[in-house]
mmCIF file of C-alpha atoms and ligand atoms in Angstrom:
data_model
loop_
_atom_site.group_PDB
_atom_site.id
_atom_site.type_symbol
_atom_site.label_atom_id
_atom_site.label_comp_id
_atom_site.label_asym_id
_atom_site.label_seq_id
_atom_site.Cartn_x
_atom_site.Cartn_y
_atom_site.Cartn_z
ATOM 1 C CA MET A 1 97.394 142.347 114.942
ATOM 2 C CA GLU A 2 94.733 142.537 112.216
ATOM 3 C CA PHE A 3 94.890 139.903 109.493
ATOM 4 C CA GLU A 4 93.122 139.972 106.144
ATOM 5 C CA LEU A 5 90.163 137.614 105.811
ATOM 6 C CA LYS A 6 89.910 135.932 102.404
ATOM 7 C CA THR A 7 87.368 133.477 101.097
ATOM 8 C CA GLN A 8 86.572 131.938 97.680
ATOM 9 C CA TYR A 9 90.073 132.708 96.452
ATOM 10 C CA TRP A 10 90.881 129.587 94.428
ATOM 11 C CA ASP A 11 91.177 131.661 91.252
ATOM 12 C CA ASP A 12 93.964 133.761 92.865
ATOM 13 C CA PRO A 13 97.143 131.740 92.197
ATOM 14 C CA VAL A 14 99.195 133.474 94.921
ATOM 15 C CA ALA A 15 96.555 132.877 97.593
ATOM 16 C CA LEU A 16 95.975 129.297 96.407
ATOM 17 C CA SER A 17 99.698 128.617 96.610
ATOM 18 C CA ALA A 18 99.779 130.085 100.152
ATOM 19 C CA PHE A 19 96.902 127.780 101.106
ATOM 20 C CA LYS A 20 98.722 124.714 99.741
ATOM 21 C CA ASP A 21 101.883 125.671 101.673
ATOM 22 C CA PHE A 22 99.793 126.072 104.810
ATOM 23 C CA ALA A 23 98.047 122.698 104.327
ATOM 24 C CA TYR A 24 101.417 121.020 103.907
ATOM 25 C CA ARG A 25 102.885 122.723 106.944
ATOM 26 C CA ILE A 26 99.967 122.051 109.293
ATOM 27 C CA HIS A 27 98.610 118.729 107.994
ATOM 28 C CA GLY A 28 101.457 117.322 105.863
ATOM 29 C CA LEU A 29 99.011 117.258 102.944
ATOM 30 C CA ASP A 30 100.415 117.724 99.463
ATOM 31 C CA PHE A 31 97.620 118.929 97.161
ATOM 32 C CA ASN A 32 99.836 119.477 94.100
ATOM 33 C CA GLU A 33 99.038 116.289 92.212
ATOM 34 C CA PHE A 34 95.339 116.576 93.054
ATOM 35 C CA GLU A 35 95.308 120.111 91.647
ATOM 36 C CA SER A 36 97.479 119.459 88.587
ATOM 37 C CA ARG A 37 95.318 116.483 87.564
ATOM 38 C CA GLY A 38 92.324 118.841 87.491
ATOM 39 C CA PHE A 39 90.376 117.732 90.544
ATOM 40 C CA TRP A 40 90.514 120.908 92.666
ATOM 41 C CA ASP A 41 86.964 121.361 93.870
ATOM 42 C CA SER A 42 85.117 124.671 94.014
ATOM 43 C CA ALA A 43 82.703 123.034 96.479
ATOM 44 C CA TYR A 44 85.580 123.328 98.983
ATOM 45 C CA THR A 45 85.393 126.887 100.335
ATOM 46 C CA PRO A 46 88.244 128.387 102.369
ATOM 47 C CA PHE A 47 87.986 130.975 105.136
ATOM 48 C CA SER A 48 91.545 132.102 105.797
ATOM 49 C CA LEU A 49 93.358 134.849 107.625
ATOM 50 C CA PHE A 50 96.368 136.177 105.719
ATOM 51 C CA ASP A 51 99.415 138.048 106.932
ATOM 52 C CA GLY A 52 100.596 139.426 103.591
ATOM 53 C CA GLU A 53 101.009 136.332 101.400
ATOM 54 C CA THR A 54 101.066 133.864 104.283
ATOM 55 C CA VAL A 55 98.060 132.028 105.687
ATOM 56 C CA VAL A 56 98.133 132.238 109.481
ATOM 57 C CA ALA A 57 94.826 130.485 110.215
ATOM 58 C CA SER A 58 92.323 128.700 108.029
ATOM 59 C CA MET A 59 89.256 126.510 107.929
ATOM 60 C CA CYS A 60 87.320 125.161 104.942
ATOM 61 C CA ILE A 61 83.748 124.105 104.408
ATOM 62 C CA TYR A 62 83.269 121.274 101.962
ATOM 63 C CA SER A 63 79.731 121.412 100.641
ATOM 64 C CA ARG A 64 78.436 117.924 99.953
ATOM 65 C CA ASP A 65 75.678 116.781 97.660
ATOM 66 C CA VAL A 66 74.209 113.909 99.597
ATOM 67 C CA VAL A 67 71.273 111.541 99.678
ATOM 68 C CA LEU A 68 69.703 111.093 103.088
ATOM 69 C CA ASP A 69 66.861 108.604 103.383
ATOM 70 C CA GLY A 70 66.259 108.845 99.652
ATOM 71 C CA THR A 71 66.176 112.664 99.489
ATOM 72 C CA ARG A 72 68.822 114.842 97.825
ATOM 73 C CA THR A 73 70.213 117.563 100.083
ATOM 74 C CA ARG A 74 73.494 119.083 101.272
ATOM 75 C CA LEU A 75 75.788 118.622 104.242
ATOM 76 C CA ALA A 76 78.785 120.734 105.209
ATOM 77 C CA GLN A 77 82.034 119.161 106.355
ATOM 78 C CA ILE A 78 84.525 121.328 108.194
ATOM 79 C CA SER A 79 88.049 120.463 107.153
ATOM 80 C CA GLY A 80 91.536 121.885 106.576
ATOM 81 C CA VAL A 81 91.408 123.521 110.021
ATOM 82 C CA GLY A 82 94.610 124.963 111.447
ATOM 83 C CA THR A 83 96.437 127.928 112.929
ATOM 84 C CA LEU A 84 100.180 128.528 112.750
ATOM 85 C CA PRO A 85 101.736 127.421 116.074
ATOM 86 C CA GLN A 86 102.832 130.944 117.054
ATOM 87 C CA ARG A 87 99.285 132.284 116.495
ATOM 88 C CA ARG A 88 97.339 129.686 118.463
ATOM 89 C CA ARG A 89 95.061 130.492 121.406
ATOM 90 C CA GLN A 90 94.365 133.972 120.108
ATOM 91 C CA GLY A 91 90.795 133.238 119.040
ATOM 92 C CA LEU A 92 91.638 133.118 115.319
ATOM 93 C CA ASN A 93 90.120 129.771 114.420
ATOM 94 C CA ARG A 94 87.074 130.327 116.574
ATOM 95 C CA ARG A 95 86.473 133.505 114.596
ATOM 96 C CA LEU A 96 86.884 131.664 111.278
ATOM 97 C CA THR A 97 84.596 128.843 112.410
ATOM 98 C CA ASP A 98 81.869 131.347 113.296
ATOM 99 C CA ILE A 99 82.213 133.020 109.891
ATOM 100 C CA GLY A 100 82.220 129.699 108.013
ATOM 101 C CA LEU A 101 79.224 128.325 109.894
ATOM 102 C CA GLU A 102 77.245 131.481 109.290
ATOM 103 C CA TRP A 103 78.037 131.238 105.559
ATOM 104 C CA ALA A 104 76.908 127.583 105.462
ATOM 105 C CA ALA A 105 73.726 128.085 107.508
ATOM 106 C CA GLY A 106 70.428 127.856 105.686
ATOM 107 C CA TRP A 107 71.581 125.824 102.684
ATOM 108 C CA HIS A 108 73.088 122.796 104.446
ATOM 109 C CA ASP A 109 71.090 120.277 106.463
ATOM 110 C CA GLY A 110 73.890 119.502 108.881
ATOM 111 C CA VAL A 111 77.545 120.027 109.747
ATOM 112 C CA PHE A 112 80.117 117.353 110.579
ATOM 113 C CA LEU A 113 83.860 116.969 110.933
ATOM 114 C CA PHE A 114 86.542 114.540 112.039
ATOM 115 C CA SER A 115 88.896 115.921 114.655
ATOM 116 C CA ASN A 116 92.586 115.391 115.265
ATOM 117 C CA PRO A 117 93.016 114.156 118.861
ATOM 118 C CA ASP A 118 94.738 117.445 119.801
ATOM 119 C CA ALA A 119 91.884 119.573 118.465
ATOM 120 C CA ILE A 120 89.122 117.829 120.449
ATOM 121 C CA PRO A 121 88.954 120.558 123.170
ATOM 122 C CA PHE A 122 88.656 123.208 120.453
ATOM 123 C CA TYR A 123 85.512 121.558 119.079
ATOM 124 C CA GLN A 124 84.112 120.545 122.471
ATOM 125 C CA GLN A 125 84.278 124.139 123.602
ATOM 126 C CA GLY A 126 82.937 125.479 120.311
ATOM 127 C CA GLY A 127 79.418 124.019 120.438
ATOM 128 C CA PHE A 128 80.144 120.774 118.566
ATOM 129 C CA LYS A 129 78.969 117.381 119.833
ATOM 130 C CA ALA A 130 81.161 114.259 119.800
ATOM 131 C CA ILE A 131 79.308 111.282 118.315
ATOM 132 C CA GLU A 132 80.051 107.645 117.570
ATOM 133 C CA GLU A 133 80.357 106.387 114.034
ATOM 134 C CA PHE A 134 79.791 102.872 112.820
ATOM 135 C CA VAL A 135 80.707 100.275 110.236
ATOM 136 C CA GLU A 136 78.582 97.386 109.046
ATOM 137 C CA THR A 137 79.943 93.852 108.811
ATOM 138 C CA THR A 138 78.930 90.466 107.505
ATOM 139 C CA PRO A 139 80.640 87.058 107.833
ATOM 140 C CA ALA A 140 82.671 86.298 104.712
ATOM 141 C CA PRO A 141 80.765 83.622 102.794
ATOM 142 C CA ARG A 142 82.520 80.565 101.376
ATOM 143 C CA VAL A 143 82.098 80.898 97.622
ATOM 144 C CA LYS A 144 83.713 79.846 94.392
ATOM 145 C CA THR A 145 85.793 82.793 93.174
ATOM 146 C CA CYS A 146 85.091 84.491 89.842
ATOM 147 C CA PRO A 147 87.944 85.784 87.656
ATOM 148 C CA GLY A 148 87.842 89.192 86.007
ATOM 149 C CA ALA A 149 88.649 91.743 88.739
ATOM 150 C CA GLY A 150 91.472 94.088 87.738
ATOM 151 C CA ARG A 151 93.251 96.822 89.671
ATOM 152 C CA LEU A 152 93.176 100.311 88.160
ATOM 153 C CA ASP A 153 96.417 102.273 88.486
ATOM 154 C CA PRO A 154 95.994 106.042 89.118
ATOM 155 C CA ASP A 155 99.519 106.583 87.703
ATOM 156 C CA ARG A 156 98.097 105.703 84.293
ATOM 157 C CA SER A 157 96.101 108.611 82.852
ATOM 158 C CA LYS A 158 93.584 106.343 81.133
ATOM 159 C CA HIS A 159 92.862 104.520 84.363
ATOM 160 C CA LEU A 160 92.573 107.767 86.328
ATOM 161 C CA GLN A 161 90.186 109.172 83.727
ATOM 162 C CA LYS A 162 88.110 106.002 83.844
ATOM 163 C CA ILE A 163 87.818 106.231 87.639
ATOM 164 C CA TYR A 164 86.735 109.880 87.369
ATOM 165 C CA GLU A 165 84.117 109.038 84.738
ATOM 166 C CA PHE A 166 82.708 106.332 86.998
ATOM 167 C CA ALA A 167 82.693 108.758 89.952
ATOM 168 C CA GLN A 168 80.861 111.434 87.959
ATOM 169 C CA ALA A 169 78.186 109.033 86.733
ATOM 170 C CA ARG A 170 77.747 107.144 89.981
ATOM 171 C CA THR A 171 74.580 106.394 91.819
ATOM 172 C CA PRO A 172 74.885 106.822 95.607
ATOM 173 C CA VAL A 173 76.239 103.735 97.325
ATOM 174 C CA SER A 174 73.415 104.043 99.863
ATOM 175 C CA GLU A 175 70.021 105.735 99.850
ATOM 176 C CA LYS A 176 70.256 106.087 103.622
ATOM 177 C CA PHE A 177 73.458 108.195 103.488
ATOM 178 C CA GLY A 178 75.274 108.534 100.191
ATOM 179 C CA VAL A 179 77.619 111.250 98.955
ATOM 180 C CA LEU A 180 78.041 112.307 95.345
ATOM 181 C CA ASN A 181 81.085 114.642 95.073
ATOM 182 C CA ALA A 182 83.260 113.016 92.389
ATOM 183 C CA LYS A 183 86.328 115.192 92.968
ATOM 184 C CA LEU A 184 86.568 114.157 96.600
ATOM 185 C CA VAL A 185 86.569 110.521 95.498
ATOM 186 C CA MET A 186 89.580 111.426 93.335
ATOM 187 C CA PHE A 187 91.354 112.890 96.362
ATOM 188 C CA HIS A 188 91.128 109.463 98.021
ATOM 189 C CA VAL A 189 92.160 107.731 94.805
ATOM 190 C CA LEU A 190 95.356 109.826 94.721
ATOM 191 C CA HIS A 191 96.098 109.415 98.432
ATOM 192 C CA ASP A 192 94.937 106.774 100.905
ATOM 193 C CA LEU A 193 93.071 104.554 98.374
ATOM 194 C CA ARG A 194 95.673 104.806 95.619
ATOM 195 C CA ASN A 195 96.232 101.050 95.369
ATOM 196 C CA CYS A 196 92.696 100.077 96.260
ATOM 197 C CA VAL A 197 90.600 100.607 93.121
ATOM 198 C CA ILE A 198 89.371 97.379 91.548
ATOM 199 C CA GLU A 199 87.358 97.286 88.342
ATOM 200 C CA LEU A 200 84.718 94.592 87.931
ATOM 201 C CA PRO A 201 83.871 94.772 84.207
ATOM 202 C CA ASP A 202 81.203 92.046 84.469
ATOM 203 C CA LEU A 203 79.282 94.184 86.985
ATOM 204 C CA ASN A 204 80.210 97.536 85.386
ATOM 205 C CA CYS A 205 81.416 99.001 88.668
ATOM 206 C CA LEU A 206 84.510 99.887 90.666
ATOM 207 C CA VAL A 207 85.127 98.670 94.193
ATOM 208 C CA MET A 208 87.519 100.416 96.562
ATOM 209 C CA CYS A 209 88.765 97.891 99.050
ATOM 210 C CA GLY A 210 91.686 96.745 101.161
ATOM 211 C CA ARG A 211 92.511 94.002 103.632
ATOM 212 C CA ALA A 212 93.569 93.616 107.249
ATOM 213 C CA PRO A 213 94.196 90.091 108.610
ATOM 214 C CA GLY A 214 90.925 88.182 108.152
ATOM 215 C CA VAL A 215 89.013 91.306 107.111
ATOM 216 C CA LEU A 216 88.037 92.542 103.677
ATOM 217 C CA LYS A 217 87.321 96.275 104.014
ATOM 218 C CA ILE A 218 85.057 97.714 101.326
ATOM 219 C CA TYR A 219 85.315 101.509 101.272
ATOM 220 C CA ASP A 220 83.083 102.341 98.335
ATOM 221 C CA ILE A 221 81.311 100.890 95.321
ATOM 222 C CA ILE A 222 81.091 103.186 92.323
ATOM 223 C CA GLY A 223 78.763 102.484 89.430
ATOM 224 C CA CYS A 224 75.480 103.415 87.807
ATOM 225 C CA GLU A 225 73.989 100.508 89.701
ATOM 226 C CA ILE A 226 75.106 98.966 92.984
ATOM 227 C CA PRO A 227 75.379 95.178 92.686
ATOM 228 C CA ARG A 228 74.101 92.845 95.355
ATOM 229 C CA PHE A 229 76.757 91.498 97.678
ATOM 230 C CA VAL A 230 76.174 87.887 96.569
ATOM 231 C CA ASP A 231 77.032 88.891 93.020
ATOM 232 C CA LEU A 232 79.981 91.090 94.020
ATOM 233 C CA TYR A 233 81.841 89.038 96.590
ATOM 234 C CA PRO A 234 82.953 86.143 94.331
ATOM 235 C CA TYR A 235 85.115 88.624 92.376
ATOM 236 C CA LEU A 236 86.883 89.732 95.567
ATOM 237 C CA ALA A 237 86.830 86.550 97.647
ATOM 238 C CA ASN A 238 89.900 85.277 99.441
ATOM 239 C CA LYS A 239 89.862 82.159 101.618
ATOM 240 C CA GLU A 240 91.591 84.081 104.430
ATOM 241 C CA ASP A 241 88.588 86.444 104.775
ATOM 242 C CA GLU A 242 86.547 85.915 107.912
ATOM 243 C CA VAL A 243 84.604 89.168 107.920
ATOM 244 C CA VAL A 244 83.678 91.779 105.349
ATOM 245 C CA GLU A 245 83.524 95.334 106.680
ATOM 246 C CA PHE A 246 81.577 98.089 104.902
ATOM 247 C CA HIS A 247 82.385 101.772 105.302
ATOM 248 C CA PHE A 248 78.933 102.877 104.151
ATOM 249 C CA PHE A 249 75.347 101.825 104.881
ATOM 250 C CA THR A 250 74.650 98.560 103.067
ATOM 251 C CA ASP A 251 70.960 99.113 102.252
ATOM 252 C CA LYS A 252 71.561 98.459 98.540
ATOM 253 C CA LEU A 253 73.610 95.273 98.932
ATOM 254 C CA GLY A 254 70.833 92.893 99.986
ATOM 255 C CA LEU A 255 72.800 91.487 102.927
ATOM 256 C CA GLY A 256 71.069 88.743 104.905
ATOM 257 C CA ASN A 257 73.394 88.568 107.888
ATOM 258 C CA ARG A 258 74.540 92.027 108.937
ATOM 259 C CA SER A 259 75.889 93.591 112.140
ATOM 260 C CA THR A 260 76.887 97.090 113.122
ATOM 261 C CA SER A 261 79.890 98.014 115.223
ATOM 262 C CA VAL A 262 81.517 101.185 116.470
ATOM 263 C CA LEU A 263 84.432 102.498 114.424
ATOM 264 C CA LYS A 264 87.049 104.056 116.697
ATOM 265 C CA GLY A 265 89.696 106.613 115.911
ATOM 266 C CA ASN A 266 88.210 109.305 113.670
ATOM 267 C CA ASN A 267 86.693 111.488 116.428
ATOM 268 C CA PRO A 268 83.573 112.614 114.573
ATOM 269 C CA PHE A 269 81.796 115.774 115.740
ATOM 270 C CA VAL A 270 78.532 117.300 114.539
ATOM 271 C CA ARG A 271 76.572 120.476 115.146
ATOM 272 C CA PRO A 272 73.371 119.822 117.110
ATOM 273 C CA GLY A 273 70.556 118.738 114.784
ATOM 274 C CA PHE A 274 72.746 116.611 112.496
ATOM 275 C CA PRO A 275 70.193 114.596 110.509
ATOM 276 C CA VAL A 276 71.775 111.096 110.563
ATOM 277 C CA GLU A 277 71.611 109.014 113.739
ATOM 278 C CA ASN A 278 74.332 106.428 114.370
ATOM 279 C CA PRO A 279 75.990 107.274 111.074
ATOM 280 C CA VAL A 280 78.116 105.069 108.895
ATOM 281 C CA PHE A 281 79.976 107.917 107.172
ATOM 282 C CA PRO A 282 80.719 106.919 103.579
ATOM 283 C CA TYR A 283 84.508 106.524 103.595
ATOM 284 C CA THR A 284 85.025 108.642 100.505
ATOM 285 C CA SER A 285 83.000 111.470 102.058
ATOM 286 C CA ARG A 286 85.890 112.316 104.375
ATOM 287 C CA ALA A 287 87.970 115.338 103.514
HETATM 288 C C1 COA B 1 92.986 123.284 116.871
HETATM 289 C C2 COA B 1 93.473 124.640 116.347
HETATM 290 C C3 COA B 1 92.993 124.816 114.925
HETATM 291 C C4 COA B 1 92.880 125.744 117.233
HETATM 292 O O1 COA B 1 93.185 126.981 116.634
HETATM 293 P P1 COA B 1 93.323 128.327 117.482
HETATM 294 O O2 COA B 1 93.339 129.457 116.527
HETATM 295 O O3 COA B 1 94.459 128.200 118.429
HETATM 296 O O4 COA B 1 91.962 128.281 118.311
HETATM 297 P P2 COA B 1 91.306 129.469 119.170
HETATM 298 O O5 COA B 1 92.378 130.343 119.720
HETATM 299 O O6 COA B 1 90.260 130.128 118.333
HETATM 300 O O7 COA B 1 90.640 128.624 120.329
HETATM 301 C C5 COA B 1 89.328 128.861 120.791
HETATM 302 C C6 COA B 1 89.081 128.060 122.039
HETATM 303 O O8 COA B 1 89.193 126.656 121.761
HETATM 304 C C7 COA B 1 89.791 125.984 122.896
HETATM 305 N N1 COA B 1 91.107 125.471 122.510
HETATM 306 C C8 COA B 1 91.802 125.722 121.383
HETATM 307 N N2 COA B 1 92.948 125.026 121.368
HETATM 308 C C9 COA B 1 92.987 124.332 122.528
HETATM 309 C C10 COA B 1 93.925 123.432 123.086
HETATM 310 N N3 COA B 1 95.057 123.095 122.449
HETATM 311 N N4 COA B 1 93.660 122.896 124.305
HETATM 312 C C11 COA B 1 92.526 123.222 124.965
HETATM 313 N N5 COA B 1 91.588 124.084 124.466
HETATM 314 C C12 COA B 1 91.816 124.613 123.258
HETATM 315 C C13 COA B 1 89.923 127.052 123.977
HETATM 316 O O9 COA B 1 88.711 127.074 124.706
HETATM 317 C C14 COA B 1 90.067 128.315 123.166
HETATM 318 O O10 COA B 1 89.677 129.461 123.857
HETATM 319 P P3 COA B 1 90.696 130.126 124.943
HETATM 320 O O11 COA B 1 92.053 130.206 124.285
HETATM 321 O O12 COA B 1 90.069 131.465 125.206
HETATM 322 O O13 COA B 1 90.706 129.213 126.106
HETATM 323 C C15 COA B 1 95.033 124.727 116.441
HETATM 324 O O14 COA B 1 95.448 124.325 117.727
HETATM 325 C C16 COA B 1 95.782 123.896 115.414
HETATM 326 O O15 COA B 1 96.074 124.346 114.304
HETATM 327 N N6 COA B 1 96.114 122.621 115.758
HETATM 328 C C17 COA B 1 96.904 121.761 114.865
HETATM 329 C C18 COA B 1 96.111 121.329 113.645
HETATM 330 C C19 COA B 1 94.814 120.660 114.014
HETATM 331 O O16 COA B 1 94.767 119.827 114.913
HETATM 332 N N7 COA B 1 93.752 121.031 113.303
HETATM 333 C C20 COA B 1 92.441 120.489 113.506
HETATM 334 C C21 COA B 1 92.194 119.425 112.515
HETATM 335 S S1 COA B 1 90.657 118.634 112.821
#
């Protein structure tokens, strides 16, 4: 059966709606709030096979403005990959992946993705390489806490707007591997990091963070300047913290005592030649 290939169709409301239905059906992802709040990102390019007004298979390439070792460039993340159950193992997504990768070649410095456990064989057999990813950690210092940190609430339009303004004006959190797409930050703000955005007015920055027992997890720091950790931590400190975990390279934080450990569970894959070795993927770079 021949399906219709469509790409760059975000301005076609029927096709966009079909894509959102598909994303919900395959990944349980509801993009409606993200879209209605104005954060839909044209840097996210779909390659989809349609049967009439229904998406049967799709993959997207998210084009990322990044800083790698101090140089501005682009990386491509493959995301939104899926095929309707009744159409699997017919070569549809392999075909879309080939088309998407050809489109991205030449103007991206590397390709990465995070795989669902079930999709690992698909990527292994499609020329992708499984790699390890890392987080950085430091022992939580004992400090006197500073008042002034306040949570921003994405349900409040003014707060959401403030977060977006910070994200648009940000400097990369790392010069080693930093990502700049503001709209993707907003995706995280409306989903997995919804209750995690803390404003530090004294330091003119936002910190996205959460806690597991004994661990403060810092996902991102968003500002025109990245404060040093010694200046930042007193605003976040909790006497239960034993370790602080960073989901980005900490080259700007001035950490004295720093370790690196493997982060399990996200199944990262790259195309050969990916330019970052032993990456700490910035958390808010994940789509
Ligand atoms: C993973 C997925 C996108 C593959 O789509 P698809 O259209 O069935 O893939 P293709 O038919 O193009 O597969 C190409 C090759 O990949 C490998 N492959 C694909 N699915 C596989 C599976 N479940 N187990 C083992 N190998 C698999 C095979 O080598 C296959 O070639 P073959 O059928 O000739 O042996 C699909 O199974 C899916 O939608 N899964 C649920 C959502 C998901 O996990 N998405 C990925 C998010 S990262």
